[in-house]
XYZ file of N, CA and C in Angstrom:
801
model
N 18.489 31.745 6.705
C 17.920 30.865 5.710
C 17.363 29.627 6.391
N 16.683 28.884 5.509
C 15.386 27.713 6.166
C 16.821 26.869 7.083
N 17.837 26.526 6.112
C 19.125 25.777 7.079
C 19.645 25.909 7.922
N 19.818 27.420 8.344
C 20.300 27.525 9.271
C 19.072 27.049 10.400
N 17.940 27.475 10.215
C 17.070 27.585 11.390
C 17.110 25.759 11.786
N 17.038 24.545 10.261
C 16.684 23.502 10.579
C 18.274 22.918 11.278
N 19.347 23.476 10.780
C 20.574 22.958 11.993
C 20.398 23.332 13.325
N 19.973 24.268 13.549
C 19.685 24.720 14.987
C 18.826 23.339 15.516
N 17.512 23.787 15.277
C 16.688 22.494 15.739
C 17.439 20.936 15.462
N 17.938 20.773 14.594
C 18.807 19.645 14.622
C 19.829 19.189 15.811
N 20.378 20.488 16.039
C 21.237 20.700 17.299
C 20.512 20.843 18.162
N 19.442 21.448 18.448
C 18.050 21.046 19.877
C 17.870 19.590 20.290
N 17.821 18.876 18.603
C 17.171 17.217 19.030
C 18.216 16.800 19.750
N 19.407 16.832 18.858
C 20.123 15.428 19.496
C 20.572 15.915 21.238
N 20.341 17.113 21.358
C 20.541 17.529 22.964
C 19.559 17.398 23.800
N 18.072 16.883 23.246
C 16.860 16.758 23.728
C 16.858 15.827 24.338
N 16.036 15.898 25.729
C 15.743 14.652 26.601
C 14.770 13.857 25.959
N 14.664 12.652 25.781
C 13.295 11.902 25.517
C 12.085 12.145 25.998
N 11.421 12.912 26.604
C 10.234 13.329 26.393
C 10.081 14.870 25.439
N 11.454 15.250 24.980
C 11.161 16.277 24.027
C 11.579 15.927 22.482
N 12.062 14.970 22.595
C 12.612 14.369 21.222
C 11.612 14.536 20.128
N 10.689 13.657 20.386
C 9.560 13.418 19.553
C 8.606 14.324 18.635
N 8.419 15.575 19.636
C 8.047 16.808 19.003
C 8.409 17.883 18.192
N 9.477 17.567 18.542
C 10.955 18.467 18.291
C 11.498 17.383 16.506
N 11.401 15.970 16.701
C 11.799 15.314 15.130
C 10.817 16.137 14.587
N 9.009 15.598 15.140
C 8.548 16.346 14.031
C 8.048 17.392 13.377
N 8.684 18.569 14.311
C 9.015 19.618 13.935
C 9.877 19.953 12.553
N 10.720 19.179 12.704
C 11.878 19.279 11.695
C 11.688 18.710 10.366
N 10.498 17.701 10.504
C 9.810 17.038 9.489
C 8.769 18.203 8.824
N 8.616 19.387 9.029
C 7.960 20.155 8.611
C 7.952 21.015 7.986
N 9.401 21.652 7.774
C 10.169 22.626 6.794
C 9.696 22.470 5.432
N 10.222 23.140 4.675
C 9.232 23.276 3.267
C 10.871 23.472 2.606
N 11.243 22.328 1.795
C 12.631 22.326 1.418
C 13.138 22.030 -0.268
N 13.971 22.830 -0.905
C 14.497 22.728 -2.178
C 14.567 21.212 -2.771
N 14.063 20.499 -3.363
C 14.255 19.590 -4.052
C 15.682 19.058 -4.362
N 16.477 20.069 -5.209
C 18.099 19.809 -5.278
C 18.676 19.957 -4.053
N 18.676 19.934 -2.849
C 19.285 19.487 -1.550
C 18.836 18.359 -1.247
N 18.862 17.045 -2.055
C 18.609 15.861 -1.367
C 19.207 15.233 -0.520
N 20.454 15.344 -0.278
C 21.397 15.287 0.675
C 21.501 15.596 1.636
N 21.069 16.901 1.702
C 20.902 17.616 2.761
C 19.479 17.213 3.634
N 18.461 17.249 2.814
C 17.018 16.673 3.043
C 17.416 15.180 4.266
N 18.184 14.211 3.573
C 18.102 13.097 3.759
C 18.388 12.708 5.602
N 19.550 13.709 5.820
C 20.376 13.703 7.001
C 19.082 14.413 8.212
N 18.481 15.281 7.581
C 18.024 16.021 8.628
C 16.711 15.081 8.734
N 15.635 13.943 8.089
C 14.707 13.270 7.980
C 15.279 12.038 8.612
N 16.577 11.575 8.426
C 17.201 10.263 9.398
C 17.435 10.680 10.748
N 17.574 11.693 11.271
C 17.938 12.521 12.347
C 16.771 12.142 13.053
N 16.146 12.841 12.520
C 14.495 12.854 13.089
C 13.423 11.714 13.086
N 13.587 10.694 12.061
C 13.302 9.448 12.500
C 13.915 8.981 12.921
N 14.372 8.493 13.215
C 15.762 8.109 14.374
C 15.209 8.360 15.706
N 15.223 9.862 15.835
C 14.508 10.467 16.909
C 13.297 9.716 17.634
N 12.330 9.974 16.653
C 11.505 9.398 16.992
C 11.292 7.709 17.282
N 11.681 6.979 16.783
C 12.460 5.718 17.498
C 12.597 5.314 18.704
N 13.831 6.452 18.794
C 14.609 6.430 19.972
C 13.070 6.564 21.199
N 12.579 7.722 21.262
C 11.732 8.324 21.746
C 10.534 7.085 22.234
N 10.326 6.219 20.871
C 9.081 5.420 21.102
C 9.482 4.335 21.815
N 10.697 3.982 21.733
C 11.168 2.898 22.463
C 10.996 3.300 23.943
N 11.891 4.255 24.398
C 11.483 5.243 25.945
C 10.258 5.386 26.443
N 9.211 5.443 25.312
C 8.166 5.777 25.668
C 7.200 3.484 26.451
N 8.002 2.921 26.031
C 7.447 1.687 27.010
C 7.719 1.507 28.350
N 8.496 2.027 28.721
C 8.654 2.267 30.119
C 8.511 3.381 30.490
N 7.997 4.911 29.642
C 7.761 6.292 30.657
C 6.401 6.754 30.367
N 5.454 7.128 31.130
C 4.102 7.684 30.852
C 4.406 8.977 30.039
N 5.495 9.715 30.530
C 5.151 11.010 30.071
C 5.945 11.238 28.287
N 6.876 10.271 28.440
C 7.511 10.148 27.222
C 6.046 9.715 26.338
N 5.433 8.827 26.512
C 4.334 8.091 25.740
C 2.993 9.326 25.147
N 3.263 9.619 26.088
C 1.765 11.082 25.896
C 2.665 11.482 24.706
N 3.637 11.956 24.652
C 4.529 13.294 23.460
C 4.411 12.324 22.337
N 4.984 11.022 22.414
C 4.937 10.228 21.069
C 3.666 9.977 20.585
N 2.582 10.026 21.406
C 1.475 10.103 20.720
C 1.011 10.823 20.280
N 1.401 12.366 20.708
C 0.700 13.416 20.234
C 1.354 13.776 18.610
N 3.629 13.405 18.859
C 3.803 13.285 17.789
C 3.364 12.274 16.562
N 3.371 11.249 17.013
C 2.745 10.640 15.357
C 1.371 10.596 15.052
N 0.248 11.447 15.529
C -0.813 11.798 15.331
C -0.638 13.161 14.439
N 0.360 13.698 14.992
C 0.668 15.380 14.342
C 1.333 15.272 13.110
N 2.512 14.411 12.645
C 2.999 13.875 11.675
C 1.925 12.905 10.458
N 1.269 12.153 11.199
C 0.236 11.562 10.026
C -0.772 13.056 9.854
N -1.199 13.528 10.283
C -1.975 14.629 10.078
C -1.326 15.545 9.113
N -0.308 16.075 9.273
C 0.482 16.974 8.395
C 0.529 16.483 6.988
N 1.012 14.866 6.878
C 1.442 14.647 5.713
C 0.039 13.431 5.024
N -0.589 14.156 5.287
C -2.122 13.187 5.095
C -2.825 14.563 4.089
N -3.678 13.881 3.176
C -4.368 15.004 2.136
C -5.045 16.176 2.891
N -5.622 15.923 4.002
C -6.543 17.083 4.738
C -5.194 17.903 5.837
N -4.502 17.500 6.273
C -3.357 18.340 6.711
C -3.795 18.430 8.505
N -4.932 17.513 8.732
C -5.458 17.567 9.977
C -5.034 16.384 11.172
N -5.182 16.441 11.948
C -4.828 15.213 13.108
C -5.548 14.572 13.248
N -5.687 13.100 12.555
C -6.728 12.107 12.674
C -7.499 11.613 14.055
N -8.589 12.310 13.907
C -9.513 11.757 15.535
C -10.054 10.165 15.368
N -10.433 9.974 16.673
C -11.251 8.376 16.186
C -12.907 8.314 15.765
N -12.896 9.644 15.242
C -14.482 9.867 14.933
C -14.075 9.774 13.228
N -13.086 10.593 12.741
C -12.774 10.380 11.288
C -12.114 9.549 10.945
N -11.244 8.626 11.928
C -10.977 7.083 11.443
C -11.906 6.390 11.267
N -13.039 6.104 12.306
C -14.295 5.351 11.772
C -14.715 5.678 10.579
N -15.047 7.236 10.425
C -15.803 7.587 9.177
C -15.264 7.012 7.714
N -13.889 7.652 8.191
C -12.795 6.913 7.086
C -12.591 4.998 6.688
N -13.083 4.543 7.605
C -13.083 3.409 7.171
C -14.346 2.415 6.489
N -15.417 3.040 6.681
C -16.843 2.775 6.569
C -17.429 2.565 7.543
N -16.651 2.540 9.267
C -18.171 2.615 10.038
C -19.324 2.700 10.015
N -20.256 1.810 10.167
C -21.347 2.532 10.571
C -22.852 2.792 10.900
N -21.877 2.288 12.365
C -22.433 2.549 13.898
C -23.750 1.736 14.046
N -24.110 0.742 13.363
C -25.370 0.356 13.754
C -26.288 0.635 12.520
N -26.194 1.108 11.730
C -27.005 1.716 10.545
C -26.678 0.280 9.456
N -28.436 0.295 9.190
C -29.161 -1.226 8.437
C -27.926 -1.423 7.150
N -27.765 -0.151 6.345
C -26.596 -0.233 4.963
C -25.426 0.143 5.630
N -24.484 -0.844 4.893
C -23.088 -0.248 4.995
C -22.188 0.528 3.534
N -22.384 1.598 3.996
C -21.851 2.045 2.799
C -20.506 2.601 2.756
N -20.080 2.281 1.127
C -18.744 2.331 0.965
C -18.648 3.570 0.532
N -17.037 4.087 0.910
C -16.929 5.381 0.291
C -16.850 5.750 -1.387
N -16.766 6.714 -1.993
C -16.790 7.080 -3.442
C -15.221 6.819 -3.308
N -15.168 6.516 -4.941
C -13.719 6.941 -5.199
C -12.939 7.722 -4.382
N -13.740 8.700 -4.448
C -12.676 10.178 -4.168
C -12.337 9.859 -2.449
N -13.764 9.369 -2.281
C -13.863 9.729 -0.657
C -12.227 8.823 -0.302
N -12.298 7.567 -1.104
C -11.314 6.669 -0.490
C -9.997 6.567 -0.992
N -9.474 7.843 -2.122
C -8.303 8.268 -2.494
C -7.925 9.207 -1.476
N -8.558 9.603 -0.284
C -8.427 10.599 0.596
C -8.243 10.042 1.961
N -8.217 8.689 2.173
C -8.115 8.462 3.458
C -6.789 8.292 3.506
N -6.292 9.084 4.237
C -4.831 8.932 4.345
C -3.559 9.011 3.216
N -4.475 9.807 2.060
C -3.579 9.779 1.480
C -2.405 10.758 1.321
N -1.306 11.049 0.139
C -0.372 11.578 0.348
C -0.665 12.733 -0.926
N -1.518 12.762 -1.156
C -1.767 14.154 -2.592
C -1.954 15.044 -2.251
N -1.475 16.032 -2.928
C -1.656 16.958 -2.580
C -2.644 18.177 -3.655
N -3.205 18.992 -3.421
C -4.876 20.048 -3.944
C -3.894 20.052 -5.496
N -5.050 20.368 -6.445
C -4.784 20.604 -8.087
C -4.384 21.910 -7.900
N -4.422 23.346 -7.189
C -4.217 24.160 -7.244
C -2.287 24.459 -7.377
N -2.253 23.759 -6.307
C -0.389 23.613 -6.418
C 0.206 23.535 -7.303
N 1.204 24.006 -7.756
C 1.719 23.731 -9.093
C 2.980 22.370 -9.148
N 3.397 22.578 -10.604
C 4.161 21.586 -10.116
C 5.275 21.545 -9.675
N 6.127 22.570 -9.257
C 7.365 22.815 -8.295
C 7.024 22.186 -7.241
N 5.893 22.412 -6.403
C 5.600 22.291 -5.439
C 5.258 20.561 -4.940
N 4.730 20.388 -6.340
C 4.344 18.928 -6.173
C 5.450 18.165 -6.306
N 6.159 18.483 -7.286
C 7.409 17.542 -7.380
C 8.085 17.870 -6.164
N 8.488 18.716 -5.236
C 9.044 18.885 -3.999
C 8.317 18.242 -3.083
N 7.173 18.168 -3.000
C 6.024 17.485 -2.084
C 6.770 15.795 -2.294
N 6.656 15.107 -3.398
C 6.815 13.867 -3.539
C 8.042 13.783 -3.664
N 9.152 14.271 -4.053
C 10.510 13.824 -3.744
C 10.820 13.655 -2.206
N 10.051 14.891 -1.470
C 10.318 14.934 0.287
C 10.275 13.217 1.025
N 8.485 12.860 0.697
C 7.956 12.009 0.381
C 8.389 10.277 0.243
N 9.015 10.890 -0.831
C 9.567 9.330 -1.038
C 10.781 9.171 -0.596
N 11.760 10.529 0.142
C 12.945 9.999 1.203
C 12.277 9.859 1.845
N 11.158 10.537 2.771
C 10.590 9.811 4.422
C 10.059 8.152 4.564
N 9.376 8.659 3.361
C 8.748 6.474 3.192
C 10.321 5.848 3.365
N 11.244 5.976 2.175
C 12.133 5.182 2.658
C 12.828 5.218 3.594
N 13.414 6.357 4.635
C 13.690 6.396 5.437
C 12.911 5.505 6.765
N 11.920 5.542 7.130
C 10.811 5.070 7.545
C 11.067 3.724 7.388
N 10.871 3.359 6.276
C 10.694 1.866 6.424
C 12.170 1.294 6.179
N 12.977 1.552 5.560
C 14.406 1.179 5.118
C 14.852 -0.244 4.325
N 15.291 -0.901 4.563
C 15.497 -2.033 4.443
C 15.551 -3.230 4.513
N 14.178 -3.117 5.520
C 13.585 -4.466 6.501
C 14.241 -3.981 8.286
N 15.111 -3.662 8.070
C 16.087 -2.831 9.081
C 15.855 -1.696 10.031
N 14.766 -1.303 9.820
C 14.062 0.259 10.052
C 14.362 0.578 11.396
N 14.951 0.736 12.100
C 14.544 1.209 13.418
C 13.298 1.454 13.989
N 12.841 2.778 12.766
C 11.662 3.155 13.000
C 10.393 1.998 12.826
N 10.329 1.071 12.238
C 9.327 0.330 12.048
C 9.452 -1.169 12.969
N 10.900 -1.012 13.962
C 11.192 -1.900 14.960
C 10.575 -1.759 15.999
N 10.676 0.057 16.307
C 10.141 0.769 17.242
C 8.197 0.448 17.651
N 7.604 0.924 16.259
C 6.209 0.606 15.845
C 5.956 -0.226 16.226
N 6.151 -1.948 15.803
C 6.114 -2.940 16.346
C 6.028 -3.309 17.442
N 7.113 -2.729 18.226
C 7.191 -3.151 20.011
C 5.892 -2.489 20.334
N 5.671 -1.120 19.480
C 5.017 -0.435 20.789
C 3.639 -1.082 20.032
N 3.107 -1.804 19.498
C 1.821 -2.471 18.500
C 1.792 -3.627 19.581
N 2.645 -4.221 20.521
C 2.859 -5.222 21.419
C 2.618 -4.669 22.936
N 2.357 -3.180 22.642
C 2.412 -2.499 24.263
C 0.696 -2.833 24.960
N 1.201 -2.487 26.074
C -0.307 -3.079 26.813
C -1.307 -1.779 27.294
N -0.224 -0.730 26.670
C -1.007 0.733 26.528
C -2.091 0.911 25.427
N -3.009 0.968 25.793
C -3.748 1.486 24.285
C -4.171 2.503 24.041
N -3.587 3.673 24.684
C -3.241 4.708 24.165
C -2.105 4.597 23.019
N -1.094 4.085 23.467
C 0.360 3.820 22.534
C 0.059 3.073 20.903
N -1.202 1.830 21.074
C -1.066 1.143 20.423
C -1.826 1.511 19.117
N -2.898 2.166 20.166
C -3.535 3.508 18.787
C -2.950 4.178 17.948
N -2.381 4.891 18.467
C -1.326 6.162 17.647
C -0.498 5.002 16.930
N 0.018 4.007 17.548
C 0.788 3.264 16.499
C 0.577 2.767 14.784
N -0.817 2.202 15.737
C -1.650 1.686 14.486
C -2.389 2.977 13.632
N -2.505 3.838 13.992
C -2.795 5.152 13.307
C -1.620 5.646 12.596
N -0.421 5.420 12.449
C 0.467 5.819 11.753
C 0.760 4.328 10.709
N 0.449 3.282 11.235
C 0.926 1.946 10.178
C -0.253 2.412 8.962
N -1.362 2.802 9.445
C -2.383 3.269 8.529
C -2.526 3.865 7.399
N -1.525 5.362 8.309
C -1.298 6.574 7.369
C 0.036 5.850 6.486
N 0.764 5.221 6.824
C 2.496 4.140 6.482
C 1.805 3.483 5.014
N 1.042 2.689 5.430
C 0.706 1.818 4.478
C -0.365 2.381 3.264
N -1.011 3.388 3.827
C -1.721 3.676 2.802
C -0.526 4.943 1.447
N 0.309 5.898 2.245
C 1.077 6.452 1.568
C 2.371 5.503 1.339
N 2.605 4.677 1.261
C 3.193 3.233 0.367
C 2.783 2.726 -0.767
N 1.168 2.413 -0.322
C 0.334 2.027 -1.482
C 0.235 3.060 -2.738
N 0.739 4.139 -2.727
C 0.482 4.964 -3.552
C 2.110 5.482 -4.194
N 2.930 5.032 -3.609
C 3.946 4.891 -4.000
C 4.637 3.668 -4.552
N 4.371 2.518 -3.856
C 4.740 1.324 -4.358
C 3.776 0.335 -4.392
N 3.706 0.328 -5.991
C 2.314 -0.594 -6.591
C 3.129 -1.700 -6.500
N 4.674 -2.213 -6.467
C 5.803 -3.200 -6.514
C 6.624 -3.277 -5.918
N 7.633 -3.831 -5.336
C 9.161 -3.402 -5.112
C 9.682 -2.439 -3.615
N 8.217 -3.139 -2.998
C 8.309 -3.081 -1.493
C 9.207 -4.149 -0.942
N 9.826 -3.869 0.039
C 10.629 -4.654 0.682
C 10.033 -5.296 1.758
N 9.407 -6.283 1.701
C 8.341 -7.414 1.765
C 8.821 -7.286 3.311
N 9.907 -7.689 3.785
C 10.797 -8.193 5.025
C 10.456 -7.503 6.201
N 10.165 -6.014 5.812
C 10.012 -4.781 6.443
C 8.713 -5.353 7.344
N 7.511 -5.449 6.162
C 6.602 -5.590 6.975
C 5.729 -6.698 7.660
N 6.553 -8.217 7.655
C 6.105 -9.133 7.999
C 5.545 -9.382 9.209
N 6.754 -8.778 10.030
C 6.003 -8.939 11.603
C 4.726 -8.331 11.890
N 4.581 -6.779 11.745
C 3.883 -5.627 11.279
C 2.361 -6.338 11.283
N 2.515 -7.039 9.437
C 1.704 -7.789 9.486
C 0.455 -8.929 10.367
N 1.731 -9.356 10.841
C 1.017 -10.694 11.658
C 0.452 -10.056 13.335
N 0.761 -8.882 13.379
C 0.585 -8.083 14.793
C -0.952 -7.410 13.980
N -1.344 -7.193 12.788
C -2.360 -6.512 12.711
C -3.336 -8.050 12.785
N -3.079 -8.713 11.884
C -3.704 -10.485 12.448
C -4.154 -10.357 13.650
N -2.959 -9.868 14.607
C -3.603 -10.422 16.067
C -4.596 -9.403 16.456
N -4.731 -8.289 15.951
C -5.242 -7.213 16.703
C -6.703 -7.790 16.132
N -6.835 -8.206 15.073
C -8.780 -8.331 14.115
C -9.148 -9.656 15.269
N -7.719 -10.110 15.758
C -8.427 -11.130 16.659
C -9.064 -11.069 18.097
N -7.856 -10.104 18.499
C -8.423 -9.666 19.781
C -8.330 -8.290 20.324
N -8.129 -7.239 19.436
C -8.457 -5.511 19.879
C -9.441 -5.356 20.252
N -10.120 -4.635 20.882
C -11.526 -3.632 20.795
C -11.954 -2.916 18.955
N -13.112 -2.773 18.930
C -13.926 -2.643 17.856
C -12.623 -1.477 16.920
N -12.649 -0.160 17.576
C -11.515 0.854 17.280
C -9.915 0.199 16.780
N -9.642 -0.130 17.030
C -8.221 -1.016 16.702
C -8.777 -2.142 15.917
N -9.511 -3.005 15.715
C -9.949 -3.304 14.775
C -10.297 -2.963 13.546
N -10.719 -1.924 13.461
C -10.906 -0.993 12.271
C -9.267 -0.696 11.618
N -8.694 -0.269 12.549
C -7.465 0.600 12.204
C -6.304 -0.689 11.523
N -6.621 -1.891 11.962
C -6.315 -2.627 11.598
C -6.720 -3.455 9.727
N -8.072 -3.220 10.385
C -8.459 -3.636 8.724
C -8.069 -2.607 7.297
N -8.325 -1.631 7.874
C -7.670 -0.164 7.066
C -6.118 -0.564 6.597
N -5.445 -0.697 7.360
C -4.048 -1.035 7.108
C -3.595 -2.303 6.322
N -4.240 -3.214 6.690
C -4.094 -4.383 5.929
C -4.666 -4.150 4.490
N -5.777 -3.713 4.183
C -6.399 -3.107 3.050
C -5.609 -2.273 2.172
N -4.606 -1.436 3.447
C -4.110 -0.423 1.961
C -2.861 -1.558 1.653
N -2.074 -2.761 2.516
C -1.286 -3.139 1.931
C -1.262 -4.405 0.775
N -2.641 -4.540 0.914
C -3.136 -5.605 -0.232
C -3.207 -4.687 -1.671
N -3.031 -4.008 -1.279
C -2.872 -2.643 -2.567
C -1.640 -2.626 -3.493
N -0.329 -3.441 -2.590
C 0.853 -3.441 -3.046
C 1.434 -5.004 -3.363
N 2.107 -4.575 -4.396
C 2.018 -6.597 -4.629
C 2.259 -7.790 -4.272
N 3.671 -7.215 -3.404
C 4.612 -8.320 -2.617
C 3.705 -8.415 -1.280
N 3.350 -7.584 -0.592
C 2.195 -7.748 0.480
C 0.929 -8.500 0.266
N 0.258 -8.105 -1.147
C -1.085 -9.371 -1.243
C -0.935 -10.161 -1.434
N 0.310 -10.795 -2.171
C 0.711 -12.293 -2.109
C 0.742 -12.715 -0.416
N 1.348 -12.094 0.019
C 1.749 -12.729 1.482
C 0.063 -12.791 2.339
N -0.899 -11.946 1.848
C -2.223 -11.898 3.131
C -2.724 -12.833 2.120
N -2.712 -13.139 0.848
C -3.667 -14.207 -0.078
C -2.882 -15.672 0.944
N -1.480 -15.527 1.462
C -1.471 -17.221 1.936
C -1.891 -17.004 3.377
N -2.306 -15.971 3.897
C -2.438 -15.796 5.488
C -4.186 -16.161 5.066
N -5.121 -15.758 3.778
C -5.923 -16.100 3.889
C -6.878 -16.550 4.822
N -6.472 -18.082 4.553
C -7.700 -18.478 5.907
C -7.075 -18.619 7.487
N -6.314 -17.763 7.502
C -5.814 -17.299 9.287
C -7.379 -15.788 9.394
N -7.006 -14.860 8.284
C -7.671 -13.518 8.514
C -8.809 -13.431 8.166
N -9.284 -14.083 7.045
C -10.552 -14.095 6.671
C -11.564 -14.438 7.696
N -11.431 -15.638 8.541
C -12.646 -15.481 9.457
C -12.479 -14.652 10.387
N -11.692 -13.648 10.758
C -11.460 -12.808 11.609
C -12.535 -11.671 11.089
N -12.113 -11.597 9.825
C -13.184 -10.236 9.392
C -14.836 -10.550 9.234
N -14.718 -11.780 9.969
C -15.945 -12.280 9.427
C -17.791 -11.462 10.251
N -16.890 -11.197 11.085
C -17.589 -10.209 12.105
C -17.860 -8.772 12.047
N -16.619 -8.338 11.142
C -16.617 -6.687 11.261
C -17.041 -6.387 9.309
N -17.474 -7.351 8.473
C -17.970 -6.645 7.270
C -18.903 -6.354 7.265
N -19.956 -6.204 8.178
C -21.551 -5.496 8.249
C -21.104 -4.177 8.863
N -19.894 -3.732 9.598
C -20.400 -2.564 10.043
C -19.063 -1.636 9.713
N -17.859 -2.487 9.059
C -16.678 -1.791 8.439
C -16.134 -1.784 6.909
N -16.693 -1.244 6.347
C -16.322 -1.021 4.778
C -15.213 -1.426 4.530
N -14.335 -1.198 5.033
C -12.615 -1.949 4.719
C -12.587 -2.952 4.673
N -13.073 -3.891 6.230
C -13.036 -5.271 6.236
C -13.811 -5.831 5.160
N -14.768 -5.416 5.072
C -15.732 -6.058 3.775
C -14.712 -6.239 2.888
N -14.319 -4.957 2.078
C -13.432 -5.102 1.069
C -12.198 -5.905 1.040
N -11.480 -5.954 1.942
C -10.669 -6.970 2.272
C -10.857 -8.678 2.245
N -12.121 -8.457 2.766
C -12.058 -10.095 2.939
C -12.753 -10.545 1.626
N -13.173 -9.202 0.782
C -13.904 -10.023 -0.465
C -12.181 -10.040 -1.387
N -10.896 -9.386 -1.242
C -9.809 -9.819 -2.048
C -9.431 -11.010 -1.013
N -9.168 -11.462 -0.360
C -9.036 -12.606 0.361
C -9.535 -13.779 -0.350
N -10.919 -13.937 -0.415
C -11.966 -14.664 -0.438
C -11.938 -14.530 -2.354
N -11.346 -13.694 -3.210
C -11.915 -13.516 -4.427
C -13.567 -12.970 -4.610
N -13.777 -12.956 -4.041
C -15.300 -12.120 -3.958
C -15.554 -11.138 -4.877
N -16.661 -11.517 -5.182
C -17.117 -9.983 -6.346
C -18.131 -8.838 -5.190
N -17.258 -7.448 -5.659
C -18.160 -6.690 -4.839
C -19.275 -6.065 -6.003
């Protein structure tokens, strides 16, 4: 049965060296599991974030640890993202409004921008499936982020501070996929604490990343102005971020949008 196979792998991780950890959590993050085992759900998703943690922390001092954590939280936002694919930096641009030099900047449709990163899943599914989809869901978000406390979002952070930018990508490519499947879960009653630092590290990045991390940045901040206790907090960061974006709303649809809720702006 699916349990036995996911105790096994459970019993793989915690015997796993840190450069296999990472692949191996989110492996385990992938099972397709009964709804009434929430309990069971819960242990084997703390296991594995945890894991991965552990893993990302290792990964600031090891090259080869760093390659696996990147490949894992590229493979994990991909899985649990509407298209089920591994976000490249050709469909993060696209996804954010890049674009590239071209006289209009155009914003995505509705639909286009209920899809960036989001957590829905096709009308075809029924609803067993969906309600199992979003119960899974809303233990990983909370697991994930926890209580201001997160491990996992301690981990993120450091490595959002790394001088790798390979690392800092994938990081910020998962705060992305984080914040936007938040926003769609919590219109309220986010635990503000969680993401303060988070915050002020995406600040620094609109200030001084490369164009790519810039984007990934404005994306993220965007989906968390989405949630309430977070837009209060970027409405007083205001005039810290606003002239930051002041550069990237001709050629990034997000930032635009962002800095026109900043600014009160009518789009």
């Amino acid at each position: 049965d699916v349990f036995s196979t996911m105790d096994i792998v459970l019993m793989y991780l915690k015997n796993s060296s840190p450069i296999e950890k990472p692949l191996i959590a989110v492996l385990l993050l992938h099972f397709d599991l009964p709804v009434e085992q929430h309990q069971k759900i819960s242990i084997y998703i703390e296991n594995a974030v945890n894991a991965i943690a552990e893993a990302l922390d290792a990964s600031l001092n090891d090259g080869n640890v760093q390659k696996k954590c990147c490949r894992a939280l590229l493979i994990l936002c991909g899985h649990f993202s509407s298209t089920g694919k591994i976000p490249t930096k050709t469909t993060i641009l696209k996804q954010a409004g890049y674009n590239n030099g071209i006289s209009e900047l155009k914003s995505p449709s509705h639909d286009e921008e209920d899809q960036r990163f989001d957590i829905t899943i096709s009308s075809e599914d029924d609803e067993e499936e969906e309600e199992r989809h979003e119960e899974f869901m809303m233990n990983l978000l909370e697991t994930l982020v926890g209580d201001g406390e997160s491990p996992f979002l301690k981990s993120i952070s450091r490595c959002l501070d790394s001088t790798h930018v390979d690392l800092v990508r994938a990081s910020l490519i998962t705060v992305t996929w984080l914040s936007s499947s938040l926003s769609k879960q919590y219109n309220a009653g986010l635990h503000l604490p969680a993401f303060l630092a988070i915050i002020s590290q995406l600040k620094g990045i609109l200030q001084n990343g490369e164009l790519e991390l810039k984007t990934l940045a404005s994306m993220s901040l965007f989906n968390f102005s989405k949630i309430s206790e977070c837009r209060t907090l970027l409405k007083i960061m205001a005039e810290d971020i606003a002239p930051l974006l002041h550069g990237l709303v001709d050629v990034i649809w997000t930032a635009k949008k962002l800095h026109a809720i900043l600014c009160r702006e009518n789009l």
